[in-house]
Short mmCIF file of C-alpha atoms in Angstrom, two decimals:
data_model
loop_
_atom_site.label_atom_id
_atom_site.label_comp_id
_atom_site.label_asym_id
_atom_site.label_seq_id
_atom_site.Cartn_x
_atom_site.Cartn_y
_atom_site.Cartn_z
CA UNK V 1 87.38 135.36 114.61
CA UNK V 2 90.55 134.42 114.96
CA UNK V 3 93.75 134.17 112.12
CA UNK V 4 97.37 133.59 112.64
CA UNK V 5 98.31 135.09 109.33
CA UNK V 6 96.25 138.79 108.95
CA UNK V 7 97.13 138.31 105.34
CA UNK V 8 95.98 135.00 104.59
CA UNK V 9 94.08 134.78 101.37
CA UNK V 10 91.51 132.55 101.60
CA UNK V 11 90.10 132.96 97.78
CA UNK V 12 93.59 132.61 96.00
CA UNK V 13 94.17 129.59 98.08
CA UNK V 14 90.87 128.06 97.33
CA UNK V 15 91.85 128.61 93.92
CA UNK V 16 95.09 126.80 94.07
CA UNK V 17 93.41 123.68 95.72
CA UNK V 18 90.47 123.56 93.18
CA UNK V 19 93.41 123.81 90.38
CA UNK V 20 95.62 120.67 91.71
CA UNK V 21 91.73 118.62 92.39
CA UNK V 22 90.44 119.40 88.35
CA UNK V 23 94.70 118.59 87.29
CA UNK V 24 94.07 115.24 89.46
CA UNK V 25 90.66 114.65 87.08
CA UNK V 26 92.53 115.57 83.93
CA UNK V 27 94.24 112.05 83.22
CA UNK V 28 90.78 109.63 84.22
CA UNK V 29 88.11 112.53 82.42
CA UNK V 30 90.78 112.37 78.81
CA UNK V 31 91.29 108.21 79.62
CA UNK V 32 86.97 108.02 79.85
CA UNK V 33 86.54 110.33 76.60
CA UNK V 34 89.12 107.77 74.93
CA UNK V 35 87.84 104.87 75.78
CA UNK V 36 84.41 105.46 75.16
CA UNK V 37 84.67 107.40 71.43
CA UNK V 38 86.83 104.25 70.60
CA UNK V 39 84.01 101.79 71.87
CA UNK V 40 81.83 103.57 70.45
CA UNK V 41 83.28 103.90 66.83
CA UNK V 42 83.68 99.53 67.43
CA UNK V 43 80.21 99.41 68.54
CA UNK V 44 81.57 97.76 71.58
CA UNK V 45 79.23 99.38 74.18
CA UNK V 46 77.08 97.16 75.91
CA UNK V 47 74.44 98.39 78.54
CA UNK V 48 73.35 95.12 79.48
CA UNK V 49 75.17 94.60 82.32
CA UNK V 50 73.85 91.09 83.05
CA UNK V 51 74.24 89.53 79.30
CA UNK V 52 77.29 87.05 79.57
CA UNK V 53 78.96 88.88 82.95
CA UNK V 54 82.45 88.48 83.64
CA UNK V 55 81.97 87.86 88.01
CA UNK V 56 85.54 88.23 88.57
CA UNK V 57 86.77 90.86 87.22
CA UNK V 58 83.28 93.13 87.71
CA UNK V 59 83.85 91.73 91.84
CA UNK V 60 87.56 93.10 91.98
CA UNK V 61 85.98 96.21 90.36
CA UNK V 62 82.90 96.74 92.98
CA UNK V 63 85.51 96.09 95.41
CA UNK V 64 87.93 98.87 94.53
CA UNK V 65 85.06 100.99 93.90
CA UNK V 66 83.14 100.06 97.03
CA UNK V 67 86.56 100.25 99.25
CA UNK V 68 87.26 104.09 98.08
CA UNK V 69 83.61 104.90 98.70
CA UNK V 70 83.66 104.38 101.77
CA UNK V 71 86.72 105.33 102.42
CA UNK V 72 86.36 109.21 101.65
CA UNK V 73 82.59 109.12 102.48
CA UNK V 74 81.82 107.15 105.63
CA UNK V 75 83.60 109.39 108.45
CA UNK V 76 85.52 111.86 106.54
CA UNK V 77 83.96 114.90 107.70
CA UNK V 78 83.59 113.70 111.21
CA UNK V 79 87.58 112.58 111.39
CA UNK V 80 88.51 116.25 109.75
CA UNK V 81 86.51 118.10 112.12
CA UNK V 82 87.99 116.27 115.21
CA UNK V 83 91.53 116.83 113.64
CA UNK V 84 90.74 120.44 113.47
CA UNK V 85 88.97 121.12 116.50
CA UNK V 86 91.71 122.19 118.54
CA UNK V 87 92.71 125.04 116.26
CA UNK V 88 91.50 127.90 116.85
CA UNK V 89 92.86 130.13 113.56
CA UNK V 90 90.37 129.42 110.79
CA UNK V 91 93.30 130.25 107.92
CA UNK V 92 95.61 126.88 110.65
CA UNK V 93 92.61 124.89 109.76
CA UNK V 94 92.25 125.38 106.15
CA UNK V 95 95.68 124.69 105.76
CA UNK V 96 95.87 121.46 108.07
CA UNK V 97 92.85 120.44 105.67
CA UNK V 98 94.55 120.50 102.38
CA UNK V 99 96.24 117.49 102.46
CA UNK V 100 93.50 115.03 103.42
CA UNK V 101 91.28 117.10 100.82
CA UNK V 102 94.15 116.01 98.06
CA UNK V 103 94.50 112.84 99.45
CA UNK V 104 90.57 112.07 98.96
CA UNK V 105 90.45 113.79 96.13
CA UNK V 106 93.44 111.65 94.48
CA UNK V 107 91.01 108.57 95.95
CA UNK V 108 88.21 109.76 93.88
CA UNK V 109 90.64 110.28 90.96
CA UNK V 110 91.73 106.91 91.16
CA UNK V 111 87.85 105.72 91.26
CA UNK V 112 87.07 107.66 88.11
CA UNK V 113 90.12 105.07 86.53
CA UNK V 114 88.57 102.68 87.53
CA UNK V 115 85.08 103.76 85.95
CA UNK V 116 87.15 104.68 82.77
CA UNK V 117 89.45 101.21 82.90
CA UNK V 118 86.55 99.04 83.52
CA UNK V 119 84.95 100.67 79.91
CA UNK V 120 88.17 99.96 78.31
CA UNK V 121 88.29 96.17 79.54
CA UNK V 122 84.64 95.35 78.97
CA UNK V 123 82.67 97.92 77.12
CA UNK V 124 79.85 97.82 79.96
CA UNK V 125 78.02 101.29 80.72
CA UNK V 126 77.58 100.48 84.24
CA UNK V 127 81.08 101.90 84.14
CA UNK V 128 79.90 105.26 82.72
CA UNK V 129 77.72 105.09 85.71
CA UNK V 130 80.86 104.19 88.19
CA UNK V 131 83.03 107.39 86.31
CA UNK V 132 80.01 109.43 86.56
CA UNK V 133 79.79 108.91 90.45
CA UNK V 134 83.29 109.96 90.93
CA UNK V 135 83.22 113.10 88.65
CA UNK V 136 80.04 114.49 90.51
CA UNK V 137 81.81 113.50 93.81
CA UNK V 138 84.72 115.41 92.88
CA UNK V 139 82.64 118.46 91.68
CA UNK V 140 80.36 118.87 94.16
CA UNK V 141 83.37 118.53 96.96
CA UNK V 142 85.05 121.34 95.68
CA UNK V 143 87.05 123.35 97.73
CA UNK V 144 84.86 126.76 98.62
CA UNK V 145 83.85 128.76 101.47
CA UNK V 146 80.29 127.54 101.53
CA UNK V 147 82.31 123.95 101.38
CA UNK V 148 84.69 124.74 104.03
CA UNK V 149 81.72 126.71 106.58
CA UNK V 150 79.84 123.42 106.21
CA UNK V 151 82.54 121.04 106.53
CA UNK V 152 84.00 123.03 109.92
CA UNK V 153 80.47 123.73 111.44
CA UNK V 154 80.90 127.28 111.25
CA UNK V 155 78.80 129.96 112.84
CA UNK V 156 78.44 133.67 112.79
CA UNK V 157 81.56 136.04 112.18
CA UNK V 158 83.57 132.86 111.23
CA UNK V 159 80.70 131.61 108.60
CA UNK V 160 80.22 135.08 107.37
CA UNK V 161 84.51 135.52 106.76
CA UNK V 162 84.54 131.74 105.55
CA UNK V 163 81.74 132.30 102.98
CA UNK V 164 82.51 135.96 101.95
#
């Protein structure tokens, strides 16, 4: 196994990147709690989604939605793994990794807006469903060892350290 810094420590920066990902959550997840405990005060919640639709503005939506989707899901892991594969040093890889992992993670972020906007502007659950999507995303993405062995194909001694 192989490290270019003997005293890299994986677990404190695992830490640090799961902090800045659940700060990044922290504006959408307080916007959606908002939004719907207002709606719901109004009564304004609606979950028919087909009752008197507004096309437009639920198209631009699906589109955002649909465009960051596929975006941070289609060949993430494949792109990240090429990226990385001519590192050898696991602790080189991990750190080469944190920006993308922000940068999807800010993605998803913006995604969960959009779930917690498209409440505001229309009072239709679907976009509980859409917030919901991007919050489990974001949750079960989390930055870990398991996470990070899985991502980088890992095997033996490496899995083992990455997982430990």
């Amino acid at each position: 196994m192989n490290l270019s810094d003997p005293e890299f420590d994986k677990q404190a920066y695992f830490k640090r990147l799961e902090s800045l990902i659940y700060l990044l959550l922290m504006l959408p997840l307080l916007a959606f709690g908002w939004v719907f405990l207002e709606k719901n005060k109004a009564g304004d919640l609606r979950s028919v989604f087909f009752d008197n639709p507004d096309l437009m503005f639920h198209g631009v939506m699906g589109i955002g939605v649909g465009y960051i989707i596929m975006r941070t899901t289609a060949t993430w892991n494949r792109d990240m793994r090429k990226a990385t594969e001519p590192f050898k040093e696991l602790d080189v890889k991990l750190k080469m990794l944190r920006k993308p992992i922000l940068y999807r993670n800010v993605l998803w972020a913006f995604g969960a807006a959009i779930g917690a906007y498209g409440l505001y502007e229309k009072g239709d659950m679907v976009y509980a469903m859409v917030f919901t999507v991007f919050l489990v995303l974001m949750t079960a993405n989390r930055p870990t060892g398991r996470y990070f062995a899985k991502l980088l194909k890992l095997k033996g001694e490496e899995r083992q350290w990455m997982e430990r």
